[in-house]
XYZ file of C-alpha atoms in Angstrom:
300
model
C 31.822 -8.227 -42.404
C 29.786 -5.432 -40.864
C 27.993 -5.826 -37.543
C 24.186 -6.212 -37.768
C 22.013 -3.553 -36.138
C 21.655 -4.759 -32.543
C 18.149 -3.381 -31.993
C 16.812 -4.948 -35.183
C 18.392 -8.299 -34.373
C 17.716 -8.701 -30.678
C 14.359 -7.050 -30.291
C 12.674 -9.411 -32.755
C 11.510 -11.652 -29.941
C 9.309 -13.796 -32.162
C 12.264 -14.934 -34.268
C 14.348 -15.536 -31.164
C 11.553 -17.646 -29.692
C 11.270 -19.644 -32.922
C 15.004 -20.263 -32.910
C 15.063 -21.268 -29.225
C 12.394 -23.900 -29.854
C 14.206 -25.157 -32.947
C 17.420 -25.402 -30.934
C 15.623 -27.701 -28.486
C 13.917 -29.880 -31.108
C 16.667 -29.861 -33.766
C 13.931 -30.695 -36.240
C 11.933 -28.175 -38.283
C 8.751 -30.251 -38.441
C 8.602 -30.913 -34.698
C 9.524 -27.328 -33.888
C 6.844 -25.994 -36.244
C 4.229 -28.255 -34.669
C 5.211 -27.116 -31.181
C 5.034 -23.473 -32.242
C 1.797 -24.085 -34.163
C 3.119 -22.524 -37.350
C 3.687 -23.949 -40.830
C 7.107 -25.439 -41.410
C 7.913 -23.123 -44.384
C 7.057 -20.119 -42.201
C 9.395 -21.344 -39.459
C 12.207 -21.930 -41.949
C 11.651 -18.448 -43.390
C 11.883 -16.823 -39.942
C 15.090 -18.695 -39.074
C 16.702 -17.576 -42.330
C 15.587 -14.016 -41.626
C 17.224 -14.195 -38.201
C 20.434 -15.493 -39.762
C 20.398 -12.571 -42.193
C 19.885 -10.121 -39.364
C 22.818 -11.576 -37.438
C 24.798 -12.123 -40.637
C 25.901 -15.574 -39.455
C 24.613 -19.146 -40.004
C 22.893 -20.605 -36.947
C 21.967 -24.117 -38.122
C 23.230 -26.791 -40.471
C 20.237 -28.198 -42.334
C 20.187 -31.916 -43.081
C 17.687 -34.350 -44.544
C 16.988 -35.680 -41.044
C 16.709 -32.337 -39.281
C 19.348 -29.816 -38.308
C 22.284 -29.188 -36.031
C 23.451 -25.965 -34.485
C 26.568 -24.174 -35.578
C 29.011 -23.183 -32.863
C 27.649 -19.649 -32.922
C 24.099 -21.007 -33.136
C 24.550 -22.975 -29.896
C 25.731 -19.897 -28.060
C 22.939 -17.760 -29.545
C 20.421 -20.392 -28.445
C 21.707 -20.184 -24.858
C 21.464 -16.402 -24.820
C 18.064 -16.436 -26.521
C 16.688 -18.885 -23.949
C 17.998 -16.748 -21.095
C 16.667 -13.536 -22.632
C 13.230 -14.992 -23.353
C 12.942 -16.291 -19.783
C 13.628 -12.776 -18.493
C 11.156 -11.286 -20.959
C 8.458 -13.765 -19.920
C 9.089 -13.108 -16.228
C 8.965 -9.375 -16.845
C 5.702 -9.741 -18.751
C 4.194 -11.588 -15.793
C 5.342 -8.844 -13.424
C 3.881 -6.144 -15.643
C 0.580 -8.010 -15.935
C 0.439 -8.469 -12.173
C 1.184 -4.787 -11.620
C -1.659 -3.788 -13.909
C -3.990 -6.158 -12.074
C -2.848 -4.939 -8.676
C -0.753 -8.032 -8.020
C 2.765 -7.333 -7.003
C 3.958 -3.759 -6.884
C 4.236 -1.586 -3.821
C 1.837 0.256 -1.543
C 3.317 3.009 0.640
C 0.840 3.190 3.503
C 0.818 5.390 6.607
C -1.122 4.770 9.797
C -2.271 7.566 12.061
C -0.878 7.432 15.582
C -4.247 7.677 17.298
C -5.917 4.817 15.414
C -4.498 1.296 15.405
C -6.340 -1.971 15.765
C -10.008 -2.543 14.969
C -11.146 -2.025 11.400
C -7.936 -0.265 10.403
C -5.715 -3.256 11.105
C -8.400 -5.624 9.833
C -8.507 -3.826 6.475
C -4.732 -3.987 6.054
C -4.701 -7.657 7.106
C -7.347 -8.463 4.486
C -5.324 -6.643 1.854
C -2.132 -8.497 2.747
C -3.962 -11.831 2.640
C -5.626 -11.092 -0.704
C -2.471 -9.653 -2.319
C 0.585 -11.284 -0.735
C 2.797 -10.228 -3.646
C 2.262 -6.526 -2.969
C 5.032 -4.979 -0.899
C 3.355 -2.894 1.802
C 5.708 -0.185 3.062
C 4.177 1.047 6.347
C 4.918 4.014 8.552
C 3.093 5.868 11.306
C 2.560 9.575 11.840
C -0.069 12.122 12.759
C -2.768 13.149 10.278
C -1.023 16.376 9.220
C 2.261 14.734 8.122
C 0.296 11.910 6.509
C -1.627 14.431 4.425
C 1.622 16.172 3.511
C 3.107 12.840 2.426
C 0.134 12.141 0.170
C 0.283 15.580 -1.435
C 4.040 15.262 -2.005
C 3.635 11.867 -3.679
C 5.644 10.120 -0.976
C 2.656 8.014 0.146
C 0.061 6.067 -1.831
C -2.532 5.965 0.948
C -2.786 7.019 4.579
C -5.141 6.641 7.490
C -6.186 10.056 8.782
C -8.549 11.699 11.213
C -11.078 13.692 9.194
C -12.184 16.198 8.242
C -9.340 16.730 5.769
C -9.785 19.834 3.639
C -7.625 18.994 0.629
C -9.355 18.918 -2.814
C -6.537 16.784 -4.275
C -7.286 13.981 -1.811
C -10.181 11.564 -1.582
C -11.275 10.174 1.794
C -13.384 7.205 2.809
C -14.429 6.574 6.424
C -13.136 3.235 7.704
C -14.297 3.339 11.319
C -16.001 5.527 13.901
C -15.122 5.343 17.564
C -16.372 6.897 20.732
C -14.501 9.587 22.628
C -13.996 8.793 26.304
C -13.062 11.028 29.190
C -9.812 10.000 30.882
C -9.747 10.962 34.552
C -7.187 10.524 37.330
C -8.154 7.545 39.476
C -8.712 9.824 42.493
C -10.848 12.406 40.697
C -14.371 12.946 42.145
C -15.975 12.291 38.751
C -14.320 8.866 38.606
C -16.015 7.585 41.763
C -19.167 5.567 41.132
C -19.916 7.250 37.826
C -20.513 5.543 34.490
C -21.300 8.596 32.361
C -20.205 12.226 32.524
C -22.165 15.223 31.236
C -20.647 18.047 29.201
C -21.424 20.531 31.950
C -19.245 18.613 34.414
C -16.085 19.004 32.332
C -16.388 22.749 31.765
C -13.263 24.534 33.000
C -11.579 21.345 34.160
C -7.817 21.561 33.465
C -7.270 19.528 30.305
C -4.352 18.065 28.383
C -4.315 17.754 24.592
C -1.849 17.101 21.797
C -0.835 20.037 19.533
C -3.566 21.116 17.123
C -1.147 21.137 14.167
C -0.848 17.344 14.436
C -4.438 16.956 13.242
C -6.491 20.155 13.056
C -9.716 18.469 11.973
C -9.784 15.958 14.824
C -8.675 18.582 17.357
C -11.508 20.937 16.444
C -14.081 18.161 16.263
C -13.103 16.920 19.722
C -13.420 20.356 21.318
C -16.722 21.051 19.521
C -18.305 17.855 20.846
C -16.912 17.676 24.379
C -16.939 21.416 25.139
C -19.728 22.624 22.802
C -20.510 25.711 24.880
C -16.949 26.664 25.738
C -15.020 26.038 28.887
C -12.149 24.141 27.275
C -9.261 24.937 29.609
C -6.025 23.741 28.045
C -3.223 23.715 30.609
C -0.835 21.158 29.119
C 0.188 19.656 25.776
C 1.684 16.223 25.132
C 2.878 14.689 21.847
C 0.564 11.645 21.688
C -2.243 9.730 23.381
C 0.080 7.657 25.565
C 1.675 10.780 26.997
C -1.791 12.338 27.419
C -2.837 9.405 29.578
C 0.404 9.506 31.548
C -0.307 13.150 32.290
C -3.826 12.204 33.449
C -2.380 9.467 35.700
C -0.327 12.108 37.490
C -3.604 13.509 38.816
C -3.574 17.049 37.437
C -5.614 16.986 34.202
C -8.356 15.255 32.207
C -8.343 14.310 28.520
C -10.777 13.304 25.773
C -9.304 10.283 23.972
C -10.525 7.766 21.350
C -11.843 4.629 23.007
C -9.714 2.187 21.037
C -6.414 3.838 21.874
C -7.344 4.520 25.498
C -8.441 0.941 26.172
C -5.434 -0.502 24.379
C -2.985 1.493 26.520
C -4.744 0.837 29.866
C -2.465 2.930 32.049
C -2.546 2.492 35.804
C -4.012 5.456 37.629
C -6.414 6.353 34.791
C -10.154 5.837 34.791
C -12.175 5.951 31.573
C -15.741 7.213 31.558
C -18.315 7.579 28.802
C -20.165 10.816 28.063
C -23.911 11.227 28.227
C -25.822 11.402 24.948
C -25.144 12.517 22.340
C -22.035 10.357 22.481
C -19.031 12.207 20.996
C -17.247 10.326 18.225
C -14.293 10.672 15.894
C -13.726 8.961 12.561
C -10.697 7.343 11.023
C -10.576 7.452 7.234
C -8.402 6.229 4.417
C -7.108 9.060 2.233
C -5.403 8.858 -1.152
C -4.538 11.139 -4.094
C -7.474 11.427 -6.485
C -5.185 11.183 -9.513
C -3.323 8.063 -8.329
C -2.835 5.329 -10.929
C -1.285 2.779 -8.552
C -3.028 -0.579 -9.253
C -2.249 -1.813 -5.734
C -4.134 1.187 -4.335
C -7.142 0.320 -6.481
C -7.126 -3.184 -4.974
C -7.061 -1.719 -1.470
C -9.950 0.611 -2.275
C -11.950 -2.320 -3.651
C -11.912 -3.842 -0.155
C -13.635 -0.739 1.205
C -16.680 -1.583 -0.882
């Protein structure tokens, strides 16, 4: 007796499903009714399955049928296989609809809270089956991760000059001037003019972390020159710690500055026009990730 072709036998899921139902009912008429097919058609499909496997699966009687020893074991395997197939079909459908799946998402270090966190919270609530894989970095490494295909979406500080990426602004926040508590400009002042910060020793993070935000900050706070960089620190928290030491000033996003609230630092607003920076969501234009599409739908 030669072995039947495995692919032909086991990938005919319709016949396996017919046989699994028959194995439960042990009656062709009841099984046919449950499957919503004609009884002769069901009988024909069971015989075809037996020919494929080259072994009898049922003993037919006037009152119904019984399973052969092999038929009982085939029924167990068929039931298990069909359950896995059905579960897989549900997962595939959910992936296509943006349910389930995975979203590799990066935050930018200078923008947490506010509309950024609110957007992610809404996404998690609307799509609890999606696995969100978060990380945090500066804009430049986030952009690199998107271009390399390592990230599906990332929050960045625009402008981002990458044709392969799309960007949508999520929030805009004011830039504040961080001053040492004992600085003359911190005493009794609510707003500071651009002219008053010219040539003041300043601290900033490295431009390569986020070139677009760096340049936009300098252009708005020191529009006529006079940006005197005397110190660099890796992030906003370290910028503010440097300010607290009493040697330098810094222009920082309001959300981050107010969230950190370091002792020895005073925050002051600028006179009009108020300088601002944006935070945007960026993603590859050619992405086909359904979970990403669901996230983008929330932006609308």
